[in-house]
N, CA, C and O atoms as a Tripos MOL2 file, in Angstrom:
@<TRIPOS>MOLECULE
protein
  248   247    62     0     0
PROTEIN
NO_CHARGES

@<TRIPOS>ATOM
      1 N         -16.9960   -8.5210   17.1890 N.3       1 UNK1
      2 CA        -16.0370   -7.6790   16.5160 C.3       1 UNK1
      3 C         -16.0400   -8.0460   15.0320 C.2       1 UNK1
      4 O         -16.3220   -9.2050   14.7240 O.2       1 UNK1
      5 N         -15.7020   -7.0030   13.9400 N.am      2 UNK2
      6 CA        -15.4560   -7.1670   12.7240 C.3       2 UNK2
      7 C         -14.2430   -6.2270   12.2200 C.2       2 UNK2
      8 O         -13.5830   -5.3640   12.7980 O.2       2 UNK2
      9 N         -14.2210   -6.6980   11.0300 N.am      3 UNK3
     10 CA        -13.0260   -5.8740   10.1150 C.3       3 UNK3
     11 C         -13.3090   -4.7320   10.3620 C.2       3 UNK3
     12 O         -14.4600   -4.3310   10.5370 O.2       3 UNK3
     13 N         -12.1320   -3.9430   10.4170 N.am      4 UNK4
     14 CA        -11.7540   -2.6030   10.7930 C.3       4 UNK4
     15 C         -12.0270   -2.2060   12.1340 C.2       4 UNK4
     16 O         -11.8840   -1.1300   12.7160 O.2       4 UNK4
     17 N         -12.4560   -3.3250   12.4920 N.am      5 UNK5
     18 CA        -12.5520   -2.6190   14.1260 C.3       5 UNK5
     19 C         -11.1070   -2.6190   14.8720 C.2       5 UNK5
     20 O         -10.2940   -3.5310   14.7230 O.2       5 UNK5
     21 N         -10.8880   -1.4570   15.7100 N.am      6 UNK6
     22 CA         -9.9630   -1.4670   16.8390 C.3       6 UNK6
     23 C          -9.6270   -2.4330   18.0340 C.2       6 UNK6
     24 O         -10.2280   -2.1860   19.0790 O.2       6 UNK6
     25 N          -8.9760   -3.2260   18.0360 N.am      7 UNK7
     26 CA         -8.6060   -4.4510   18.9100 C.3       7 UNK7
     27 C          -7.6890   -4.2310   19.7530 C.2       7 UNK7
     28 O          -6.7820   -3.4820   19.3890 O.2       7 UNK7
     29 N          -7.6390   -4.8610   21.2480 N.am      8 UNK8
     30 CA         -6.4890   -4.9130   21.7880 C.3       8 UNK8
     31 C          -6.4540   -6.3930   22.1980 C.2       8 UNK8
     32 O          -7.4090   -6.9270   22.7610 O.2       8 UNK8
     33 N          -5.2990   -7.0430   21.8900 N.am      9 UNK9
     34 CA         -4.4530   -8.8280   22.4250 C.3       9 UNK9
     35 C          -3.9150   -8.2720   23.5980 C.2       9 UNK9
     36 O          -3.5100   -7.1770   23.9860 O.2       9 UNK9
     37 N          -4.0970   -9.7640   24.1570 N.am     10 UNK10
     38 CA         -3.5050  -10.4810   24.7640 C.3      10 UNK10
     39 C          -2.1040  -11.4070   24.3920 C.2      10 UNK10
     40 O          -2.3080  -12.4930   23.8490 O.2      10 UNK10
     41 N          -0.6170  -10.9800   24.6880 N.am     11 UNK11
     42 CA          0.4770  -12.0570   23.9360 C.3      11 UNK11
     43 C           1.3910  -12.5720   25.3980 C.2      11 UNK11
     44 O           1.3070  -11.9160   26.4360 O.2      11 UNK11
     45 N           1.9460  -13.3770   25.3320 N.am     12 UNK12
     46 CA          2.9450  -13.8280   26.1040 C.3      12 UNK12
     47 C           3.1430  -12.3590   27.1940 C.2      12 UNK12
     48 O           3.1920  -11.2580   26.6450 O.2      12 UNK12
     49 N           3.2560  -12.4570   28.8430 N.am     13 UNK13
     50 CA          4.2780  -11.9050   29.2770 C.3      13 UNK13
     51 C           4.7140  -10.4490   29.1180 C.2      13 UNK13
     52 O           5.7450   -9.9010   29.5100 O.2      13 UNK13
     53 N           3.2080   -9.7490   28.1490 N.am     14 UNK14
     54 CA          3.5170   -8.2450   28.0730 C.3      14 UNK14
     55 C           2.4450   -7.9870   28.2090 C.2      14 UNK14
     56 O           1.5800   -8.7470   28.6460 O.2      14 UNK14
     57 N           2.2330   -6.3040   27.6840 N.am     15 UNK15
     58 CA          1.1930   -5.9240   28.0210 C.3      15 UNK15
     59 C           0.1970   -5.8450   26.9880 C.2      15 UNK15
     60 O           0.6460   -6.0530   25.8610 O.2      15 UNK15
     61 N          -0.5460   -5.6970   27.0340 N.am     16 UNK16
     62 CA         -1.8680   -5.9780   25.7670 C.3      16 UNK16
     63 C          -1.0740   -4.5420   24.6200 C.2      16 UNK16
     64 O          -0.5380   -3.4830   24.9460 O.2      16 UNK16
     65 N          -1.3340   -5.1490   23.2720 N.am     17 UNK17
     66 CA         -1.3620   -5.0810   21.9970 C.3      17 UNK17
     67 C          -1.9100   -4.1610   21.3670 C.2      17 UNK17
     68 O          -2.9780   -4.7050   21.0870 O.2      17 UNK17
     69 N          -1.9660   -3.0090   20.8740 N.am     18 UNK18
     70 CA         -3.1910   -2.7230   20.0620 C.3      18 UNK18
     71 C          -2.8410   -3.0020   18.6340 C.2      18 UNK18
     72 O          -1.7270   -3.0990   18.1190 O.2      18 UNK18
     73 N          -4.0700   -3.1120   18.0890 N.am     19 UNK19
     74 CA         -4.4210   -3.7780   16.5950 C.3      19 UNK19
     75 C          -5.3230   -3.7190   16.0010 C.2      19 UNK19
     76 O          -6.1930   -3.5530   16.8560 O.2      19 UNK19
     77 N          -6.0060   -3.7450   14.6360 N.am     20 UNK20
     78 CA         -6.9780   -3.8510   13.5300 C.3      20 UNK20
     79 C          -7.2110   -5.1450   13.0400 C.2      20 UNK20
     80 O          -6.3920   -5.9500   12.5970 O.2      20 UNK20
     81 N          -8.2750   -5.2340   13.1570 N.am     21 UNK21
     82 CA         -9.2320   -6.8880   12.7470 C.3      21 UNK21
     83 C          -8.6580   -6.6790   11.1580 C.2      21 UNK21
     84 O          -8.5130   -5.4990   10.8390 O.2      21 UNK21
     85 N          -8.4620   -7.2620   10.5650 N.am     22 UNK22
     86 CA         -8.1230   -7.8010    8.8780 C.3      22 UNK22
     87 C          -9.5120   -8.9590    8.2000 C.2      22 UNK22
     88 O         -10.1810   -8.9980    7.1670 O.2      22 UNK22
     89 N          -9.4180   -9.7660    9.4520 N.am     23 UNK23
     90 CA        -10.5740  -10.8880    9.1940 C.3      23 UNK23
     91 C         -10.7030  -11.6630   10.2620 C.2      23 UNK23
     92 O         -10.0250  -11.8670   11.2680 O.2      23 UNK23
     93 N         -12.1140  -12.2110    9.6720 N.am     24 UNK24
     94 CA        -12.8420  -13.0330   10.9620 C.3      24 UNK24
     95 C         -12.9210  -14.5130   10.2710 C.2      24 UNK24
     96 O         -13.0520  -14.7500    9.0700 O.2      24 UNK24
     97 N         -12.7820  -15.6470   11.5800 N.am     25 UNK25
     98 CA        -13.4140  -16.8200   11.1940 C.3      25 UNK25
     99 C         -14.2960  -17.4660   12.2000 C.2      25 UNK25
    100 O         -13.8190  -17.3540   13.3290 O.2      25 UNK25
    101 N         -15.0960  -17.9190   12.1740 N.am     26 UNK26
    102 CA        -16.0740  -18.4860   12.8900 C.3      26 UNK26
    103 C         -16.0270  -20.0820   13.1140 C.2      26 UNK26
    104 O         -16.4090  -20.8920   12.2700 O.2      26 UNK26
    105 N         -15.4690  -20.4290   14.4530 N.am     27 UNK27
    106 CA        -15.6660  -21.8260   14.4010 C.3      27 UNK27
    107 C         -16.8320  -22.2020   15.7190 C.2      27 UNK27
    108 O         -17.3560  -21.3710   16.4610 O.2      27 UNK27
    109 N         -17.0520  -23.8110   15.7380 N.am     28 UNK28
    110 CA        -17.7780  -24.2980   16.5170 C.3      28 UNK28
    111 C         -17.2080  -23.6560   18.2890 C.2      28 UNK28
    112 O         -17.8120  -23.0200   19.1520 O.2      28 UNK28
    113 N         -15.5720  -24.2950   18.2050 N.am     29 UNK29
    114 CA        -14.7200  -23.7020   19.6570 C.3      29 UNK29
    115 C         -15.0100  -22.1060   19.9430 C.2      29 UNK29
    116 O         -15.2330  -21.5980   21.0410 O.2      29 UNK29
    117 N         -14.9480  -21.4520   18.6620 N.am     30 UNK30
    118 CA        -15.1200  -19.9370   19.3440 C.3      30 UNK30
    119 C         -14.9710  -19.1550   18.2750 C.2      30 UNK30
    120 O         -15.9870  -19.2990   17.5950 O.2      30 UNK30
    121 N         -14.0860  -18.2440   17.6600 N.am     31 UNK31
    122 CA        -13.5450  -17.5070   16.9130 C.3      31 UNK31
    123 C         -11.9280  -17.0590   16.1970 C.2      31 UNK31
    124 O         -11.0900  -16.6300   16.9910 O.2      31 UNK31
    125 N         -11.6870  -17.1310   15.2600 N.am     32 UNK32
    126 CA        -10.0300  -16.5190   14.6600 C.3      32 UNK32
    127 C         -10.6560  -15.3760   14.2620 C.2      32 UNK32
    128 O         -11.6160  -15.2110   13.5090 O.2      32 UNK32
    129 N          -9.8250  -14.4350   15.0140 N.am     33 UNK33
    130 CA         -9.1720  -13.0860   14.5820 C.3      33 UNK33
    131 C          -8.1190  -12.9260   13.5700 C.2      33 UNK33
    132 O          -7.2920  -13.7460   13.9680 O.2      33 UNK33
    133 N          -7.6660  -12.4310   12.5970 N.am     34 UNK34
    134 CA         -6.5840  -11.7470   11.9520 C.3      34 UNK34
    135 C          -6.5380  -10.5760   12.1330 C.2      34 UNK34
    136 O          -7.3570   -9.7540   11.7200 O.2      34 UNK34
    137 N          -5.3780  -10.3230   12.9010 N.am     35 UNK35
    138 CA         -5.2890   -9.1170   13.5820 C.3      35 UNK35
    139 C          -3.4490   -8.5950   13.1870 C.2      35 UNK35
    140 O          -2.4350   -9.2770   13.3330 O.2      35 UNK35
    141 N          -3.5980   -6.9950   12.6040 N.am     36 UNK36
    142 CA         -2.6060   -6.6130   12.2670 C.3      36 UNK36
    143 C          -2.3250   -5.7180   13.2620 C.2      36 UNK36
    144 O          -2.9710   -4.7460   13.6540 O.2      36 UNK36
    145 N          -1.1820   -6.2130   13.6550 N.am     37 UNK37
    146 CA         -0.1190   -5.2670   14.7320 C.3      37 UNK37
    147 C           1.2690   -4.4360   14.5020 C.2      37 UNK37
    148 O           2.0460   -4.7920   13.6160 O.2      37 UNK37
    149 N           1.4840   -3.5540   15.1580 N.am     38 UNK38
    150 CA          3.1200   -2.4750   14.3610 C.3      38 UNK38
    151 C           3.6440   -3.7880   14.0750 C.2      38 UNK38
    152 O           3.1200   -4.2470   13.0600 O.2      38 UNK38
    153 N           4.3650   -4.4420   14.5280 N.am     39 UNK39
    154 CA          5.1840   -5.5890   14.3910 C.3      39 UNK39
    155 C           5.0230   -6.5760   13.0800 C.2      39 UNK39
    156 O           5.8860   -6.9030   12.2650 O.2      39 UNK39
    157 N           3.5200   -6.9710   13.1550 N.am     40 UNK40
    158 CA          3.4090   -7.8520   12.1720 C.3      40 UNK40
    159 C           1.8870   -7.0080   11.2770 C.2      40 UNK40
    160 O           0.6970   -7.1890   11.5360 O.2      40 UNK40
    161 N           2.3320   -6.3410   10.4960 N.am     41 UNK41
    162 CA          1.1810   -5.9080    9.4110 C.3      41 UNK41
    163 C           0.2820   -6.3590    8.7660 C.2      41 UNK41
    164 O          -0.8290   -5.8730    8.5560 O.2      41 UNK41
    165 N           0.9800   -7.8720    8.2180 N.am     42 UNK42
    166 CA          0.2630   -8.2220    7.3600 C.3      42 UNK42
    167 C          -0.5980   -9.2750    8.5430 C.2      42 UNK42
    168 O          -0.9860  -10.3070    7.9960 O.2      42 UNK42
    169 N          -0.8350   -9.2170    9.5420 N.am     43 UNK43
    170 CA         -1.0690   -9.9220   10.4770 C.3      43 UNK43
    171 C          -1.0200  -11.2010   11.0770 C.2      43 UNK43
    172 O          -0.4140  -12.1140   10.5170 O.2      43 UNK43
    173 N          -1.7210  -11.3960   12.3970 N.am     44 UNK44
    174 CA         -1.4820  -13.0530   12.7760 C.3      44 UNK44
    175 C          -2.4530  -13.0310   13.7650 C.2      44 UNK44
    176 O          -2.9580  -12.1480   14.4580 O.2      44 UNK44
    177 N          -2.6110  -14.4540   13.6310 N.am     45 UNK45
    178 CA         -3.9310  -15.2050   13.8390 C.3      45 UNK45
    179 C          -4.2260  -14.8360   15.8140 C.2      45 UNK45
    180 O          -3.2330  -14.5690   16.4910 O.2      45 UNK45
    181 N          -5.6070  -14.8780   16.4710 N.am     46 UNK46
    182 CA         -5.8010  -15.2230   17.7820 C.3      46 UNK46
    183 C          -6.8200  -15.9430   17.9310 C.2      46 UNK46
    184 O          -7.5640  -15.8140   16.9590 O.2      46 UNK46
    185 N          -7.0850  -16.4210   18.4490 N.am     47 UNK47
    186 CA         -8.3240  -17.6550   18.7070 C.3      47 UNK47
    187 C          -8.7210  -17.3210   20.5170 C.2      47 UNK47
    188 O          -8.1370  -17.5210   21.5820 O.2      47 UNK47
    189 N         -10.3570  -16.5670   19.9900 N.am     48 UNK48
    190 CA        -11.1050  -16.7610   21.0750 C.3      48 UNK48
    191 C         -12.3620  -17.9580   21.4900 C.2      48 UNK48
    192 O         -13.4810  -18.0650   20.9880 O.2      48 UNK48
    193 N         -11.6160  -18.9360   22.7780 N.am     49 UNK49
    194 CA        -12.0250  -19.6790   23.2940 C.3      49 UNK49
    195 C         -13.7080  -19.2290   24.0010 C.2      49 UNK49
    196 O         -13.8930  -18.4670   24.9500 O.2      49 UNK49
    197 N         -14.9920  -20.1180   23.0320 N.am     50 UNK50
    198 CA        -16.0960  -20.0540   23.4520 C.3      50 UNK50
    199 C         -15.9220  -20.2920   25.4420 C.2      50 UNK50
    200 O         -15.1710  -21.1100   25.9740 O.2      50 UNK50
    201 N         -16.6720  -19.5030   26.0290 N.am     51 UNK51
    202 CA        -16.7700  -20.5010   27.2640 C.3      51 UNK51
    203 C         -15.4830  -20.6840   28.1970 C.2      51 UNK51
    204 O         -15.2880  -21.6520   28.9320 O.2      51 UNK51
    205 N         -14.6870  -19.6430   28.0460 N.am     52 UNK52
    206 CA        -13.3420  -19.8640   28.6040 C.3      52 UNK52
    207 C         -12.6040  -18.1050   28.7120 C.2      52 UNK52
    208 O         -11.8350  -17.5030   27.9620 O.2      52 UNK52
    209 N         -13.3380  -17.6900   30.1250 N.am     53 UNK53
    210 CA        -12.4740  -16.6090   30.2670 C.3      53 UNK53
    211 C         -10.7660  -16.2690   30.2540 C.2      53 UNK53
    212 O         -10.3170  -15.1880   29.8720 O.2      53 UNK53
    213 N          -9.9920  -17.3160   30.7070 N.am     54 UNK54
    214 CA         -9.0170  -17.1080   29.8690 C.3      54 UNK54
    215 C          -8.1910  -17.5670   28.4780 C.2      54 UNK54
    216 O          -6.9880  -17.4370   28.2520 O.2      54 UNK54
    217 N          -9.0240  -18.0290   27.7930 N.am     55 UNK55
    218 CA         -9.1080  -18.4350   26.4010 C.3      55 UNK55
    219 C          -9.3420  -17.1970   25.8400 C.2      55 UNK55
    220 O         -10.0170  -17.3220   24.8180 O.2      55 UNK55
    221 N          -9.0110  -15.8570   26.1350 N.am     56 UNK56
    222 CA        -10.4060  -14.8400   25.4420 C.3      56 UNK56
    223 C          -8.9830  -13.6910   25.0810 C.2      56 UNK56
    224 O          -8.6020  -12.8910   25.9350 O.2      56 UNK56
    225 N          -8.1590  -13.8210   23.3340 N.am     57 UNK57
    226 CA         -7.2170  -12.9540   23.2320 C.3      57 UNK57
    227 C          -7.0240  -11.4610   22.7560 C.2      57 UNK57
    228 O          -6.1980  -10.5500   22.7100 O.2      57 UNK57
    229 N          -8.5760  -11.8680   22.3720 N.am     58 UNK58
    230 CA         -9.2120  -10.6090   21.3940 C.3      58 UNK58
    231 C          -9.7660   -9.9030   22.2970 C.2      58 UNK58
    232 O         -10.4830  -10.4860   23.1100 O.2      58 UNK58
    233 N          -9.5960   -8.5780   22.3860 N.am     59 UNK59
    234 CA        -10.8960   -7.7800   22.9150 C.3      59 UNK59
    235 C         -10.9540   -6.7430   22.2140 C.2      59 UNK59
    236 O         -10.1220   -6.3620   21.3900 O.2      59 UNK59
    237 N         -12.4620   -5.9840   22.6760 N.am     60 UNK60
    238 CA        -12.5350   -4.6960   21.7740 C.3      60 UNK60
    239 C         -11.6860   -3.3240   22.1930 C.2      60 UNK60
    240 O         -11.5030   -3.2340   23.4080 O.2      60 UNK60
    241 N         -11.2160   -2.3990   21.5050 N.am     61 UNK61
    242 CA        -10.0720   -1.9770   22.3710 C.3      61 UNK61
    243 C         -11.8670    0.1800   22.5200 C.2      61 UNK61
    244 O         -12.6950    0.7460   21.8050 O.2      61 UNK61
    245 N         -11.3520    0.2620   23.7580 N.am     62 UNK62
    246 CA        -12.6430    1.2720   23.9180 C.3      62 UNK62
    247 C         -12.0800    2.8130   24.0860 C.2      62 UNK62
    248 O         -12.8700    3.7470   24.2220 O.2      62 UNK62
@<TRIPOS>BOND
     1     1     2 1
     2     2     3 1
     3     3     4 2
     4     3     5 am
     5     5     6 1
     6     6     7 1
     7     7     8 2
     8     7     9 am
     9     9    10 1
    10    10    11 1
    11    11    12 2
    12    11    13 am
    13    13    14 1
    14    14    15 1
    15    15    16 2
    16    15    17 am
    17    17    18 1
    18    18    19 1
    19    19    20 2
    20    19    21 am
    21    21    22 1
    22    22    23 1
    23    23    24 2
    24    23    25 am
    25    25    26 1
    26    26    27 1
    27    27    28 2
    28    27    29 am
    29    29    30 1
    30    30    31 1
    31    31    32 2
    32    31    33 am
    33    33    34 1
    34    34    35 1
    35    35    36 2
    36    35    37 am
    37    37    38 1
    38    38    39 1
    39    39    40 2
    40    39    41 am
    41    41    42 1
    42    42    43 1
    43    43    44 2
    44    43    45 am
    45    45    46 1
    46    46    47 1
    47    47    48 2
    48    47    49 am
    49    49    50 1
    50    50    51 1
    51    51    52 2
    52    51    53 am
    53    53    54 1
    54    54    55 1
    55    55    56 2
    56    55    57 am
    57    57    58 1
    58    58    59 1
    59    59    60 2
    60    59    61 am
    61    61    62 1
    62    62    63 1
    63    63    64 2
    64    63    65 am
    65    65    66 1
    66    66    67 1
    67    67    68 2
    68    67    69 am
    69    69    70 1
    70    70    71 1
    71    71    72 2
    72    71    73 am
    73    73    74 1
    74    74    75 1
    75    75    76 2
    76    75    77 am
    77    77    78 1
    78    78    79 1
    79    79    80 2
    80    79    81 am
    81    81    82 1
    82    82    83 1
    83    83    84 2
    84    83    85 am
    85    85    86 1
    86    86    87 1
    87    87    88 2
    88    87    89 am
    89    89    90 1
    90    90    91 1
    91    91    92 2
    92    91    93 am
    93    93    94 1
    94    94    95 1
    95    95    96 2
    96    95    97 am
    97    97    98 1
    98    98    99 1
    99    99   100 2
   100    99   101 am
   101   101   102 1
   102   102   103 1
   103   103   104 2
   104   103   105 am
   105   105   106 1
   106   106   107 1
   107   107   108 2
   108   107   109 am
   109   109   110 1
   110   110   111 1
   111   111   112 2
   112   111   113 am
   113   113   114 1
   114   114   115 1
   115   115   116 2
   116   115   117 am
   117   117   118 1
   118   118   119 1
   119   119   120 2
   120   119   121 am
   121   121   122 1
   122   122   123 1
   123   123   124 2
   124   123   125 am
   125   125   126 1
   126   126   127 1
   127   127   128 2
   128   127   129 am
   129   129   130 1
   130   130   131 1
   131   131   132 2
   132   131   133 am
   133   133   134 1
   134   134   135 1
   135   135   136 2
   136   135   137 am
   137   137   138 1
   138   138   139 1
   139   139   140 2
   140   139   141 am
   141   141   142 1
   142   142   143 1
   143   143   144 2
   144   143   145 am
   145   145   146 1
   146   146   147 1
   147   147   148 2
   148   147   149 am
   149   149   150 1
   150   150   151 1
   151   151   152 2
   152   151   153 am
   153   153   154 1
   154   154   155 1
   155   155   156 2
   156   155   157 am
   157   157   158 1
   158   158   159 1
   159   159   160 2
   160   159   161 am
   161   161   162 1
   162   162   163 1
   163   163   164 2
   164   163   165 am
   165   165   166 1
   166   166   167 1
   167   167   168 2
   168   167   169 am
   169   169   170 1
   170   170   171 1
   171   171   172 2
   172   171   173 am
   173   173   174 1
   174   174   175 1
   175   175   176 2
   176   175   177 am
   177   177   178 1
   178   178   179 1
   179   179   180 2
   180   179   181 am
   181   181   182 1
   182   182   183 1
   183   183   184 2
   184   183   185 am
   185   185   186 1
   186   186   187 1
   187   187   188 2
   188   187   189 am
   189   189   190 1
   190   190   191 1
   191   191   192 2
   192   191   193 am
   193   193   194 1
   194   194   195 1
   195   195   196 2
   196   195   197 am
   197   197   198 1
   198   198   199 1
   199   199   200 2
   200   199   201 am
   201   201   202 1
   202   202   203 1
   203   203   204 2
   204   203   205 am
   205   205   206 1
   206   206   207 1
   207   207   208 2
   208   207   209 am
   209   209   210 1
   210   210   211 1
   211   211   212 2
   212   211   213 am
   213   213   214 1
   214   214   215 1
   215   215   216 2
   216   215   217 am
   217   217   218 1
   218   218   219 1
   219   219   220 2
   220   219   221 am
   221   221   222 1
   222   222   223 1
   223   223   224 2
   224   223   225 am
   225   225   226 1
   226   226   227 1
   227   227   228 2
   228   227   229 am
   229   229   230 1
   230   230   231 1
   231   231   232 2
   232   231   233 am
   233   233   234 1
   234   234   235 1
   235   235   236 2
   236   235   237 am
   237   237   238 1
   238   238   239 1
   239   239   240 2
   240   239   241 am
   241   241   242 1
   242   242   243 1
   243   243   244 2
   244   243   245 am
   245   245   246 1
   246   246   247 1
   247   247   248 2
@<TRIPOS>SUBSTRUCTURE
     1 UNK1         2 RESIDUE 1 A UNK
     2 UNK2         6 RESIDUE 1 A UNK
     3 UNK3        10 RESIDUE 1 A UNK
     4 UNK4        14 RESIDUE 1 A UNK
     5 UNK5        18 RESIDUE 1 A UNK
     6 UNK6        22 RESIDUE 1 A UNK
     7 UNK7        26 RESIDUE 1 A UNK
     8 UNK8        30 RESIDUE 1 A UNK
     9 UNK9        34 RESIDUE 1 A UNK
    10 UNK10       38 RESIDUE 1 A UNK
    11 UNK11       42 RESIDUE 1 A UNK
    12 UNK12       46 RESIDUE 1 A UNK
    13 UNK13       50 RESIDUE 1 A UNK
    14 UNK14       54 RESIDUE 1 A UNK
    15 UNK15       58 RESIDUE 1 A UNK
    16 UNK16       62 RESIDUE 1 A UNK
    17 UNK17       66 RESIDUE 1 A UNK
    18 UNK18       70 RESIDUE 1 A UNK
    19 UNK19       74 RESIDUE 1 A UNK
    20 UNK20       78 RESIDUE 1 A UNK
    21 UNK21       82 RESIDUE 1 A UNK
    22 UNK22       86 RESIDUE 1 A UNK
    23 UNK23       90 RESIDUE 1 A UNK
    24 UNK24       94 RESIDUE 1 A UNK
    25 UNK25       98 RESIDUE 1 A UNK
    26 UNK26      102 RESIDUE 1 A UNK
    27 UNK27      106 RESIDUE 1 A UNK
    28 UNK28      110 RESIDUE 1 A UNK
    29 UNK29      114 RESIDUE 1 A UNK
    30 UNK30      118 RESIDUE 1 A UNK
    31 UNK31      122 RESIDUE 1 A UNK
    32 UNK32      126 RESIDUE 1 A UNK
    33 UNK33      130 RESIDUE 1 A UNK
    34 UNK34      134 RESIDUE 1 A UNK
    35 UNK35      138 RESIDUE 1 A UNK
    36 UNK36      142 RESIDUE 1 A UNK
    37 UNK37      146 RESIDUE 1 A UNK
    38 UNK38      150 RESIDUE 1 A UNK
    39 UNK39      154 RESIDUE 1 A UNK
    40 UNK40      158 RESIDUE 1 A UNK
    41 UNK41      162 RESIDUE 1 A UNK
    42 UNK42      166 RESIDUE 1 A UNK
    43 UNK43      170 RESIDUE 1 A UNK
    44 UNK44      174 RESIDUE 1 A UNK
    45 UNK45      178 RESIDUE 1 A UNK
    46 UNK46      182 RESIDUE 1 A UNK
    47 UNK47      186 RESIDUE 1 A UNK
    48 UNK48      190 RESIDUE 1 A UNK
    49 UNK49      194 RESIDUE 1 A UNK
    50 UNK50      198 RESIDUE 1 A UNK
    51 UNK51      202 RESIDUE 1 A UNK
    52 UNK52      206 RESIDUE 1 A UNK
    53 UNK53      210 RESIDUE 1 A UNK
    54 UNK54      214 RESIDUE 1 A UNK
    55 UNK55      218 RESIDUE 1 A UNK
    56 UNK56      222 RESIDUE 1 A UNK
    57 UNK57      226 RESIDUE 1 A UNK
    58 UNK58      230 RESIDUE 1 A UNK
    59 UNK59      234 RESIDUE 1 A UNK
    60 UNK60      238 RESIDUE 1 A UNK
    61 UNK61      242 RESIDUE 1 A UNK
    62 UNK62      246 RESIDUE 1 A UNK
């Protein structure tokens, strides 16, 4: 996934999210998303866990 792409989260106890990538970071563990949602615009962070199906908050939304 990259900027401007269409996203849907994973958050606490509801139902998945939809949202817009803002920015990407790339780590060794896996990936940060900045992802802007109605709620929070200017966005907030998700971290997808390499190697860990439920580590995985980001998806592409289709």
């Amino acid at each position: 996934m990259k900027v401007n792409d269409r996203v849907t989260v994973k958050t606490d106890g509801g139902a998945r999210r939809s949202g817009v990538v803002l920015a990407v970071e790339q780590f060794n563990e896996g990936t940060m998303y900045l992802v802007s949602l109605e709620d929070y615009p200017l966005g907030i962070w998700f971290f997808n866990e390499l190697g860990h199906p439920d580590g995985i908050f980001v998806e592409s939304q289709e």
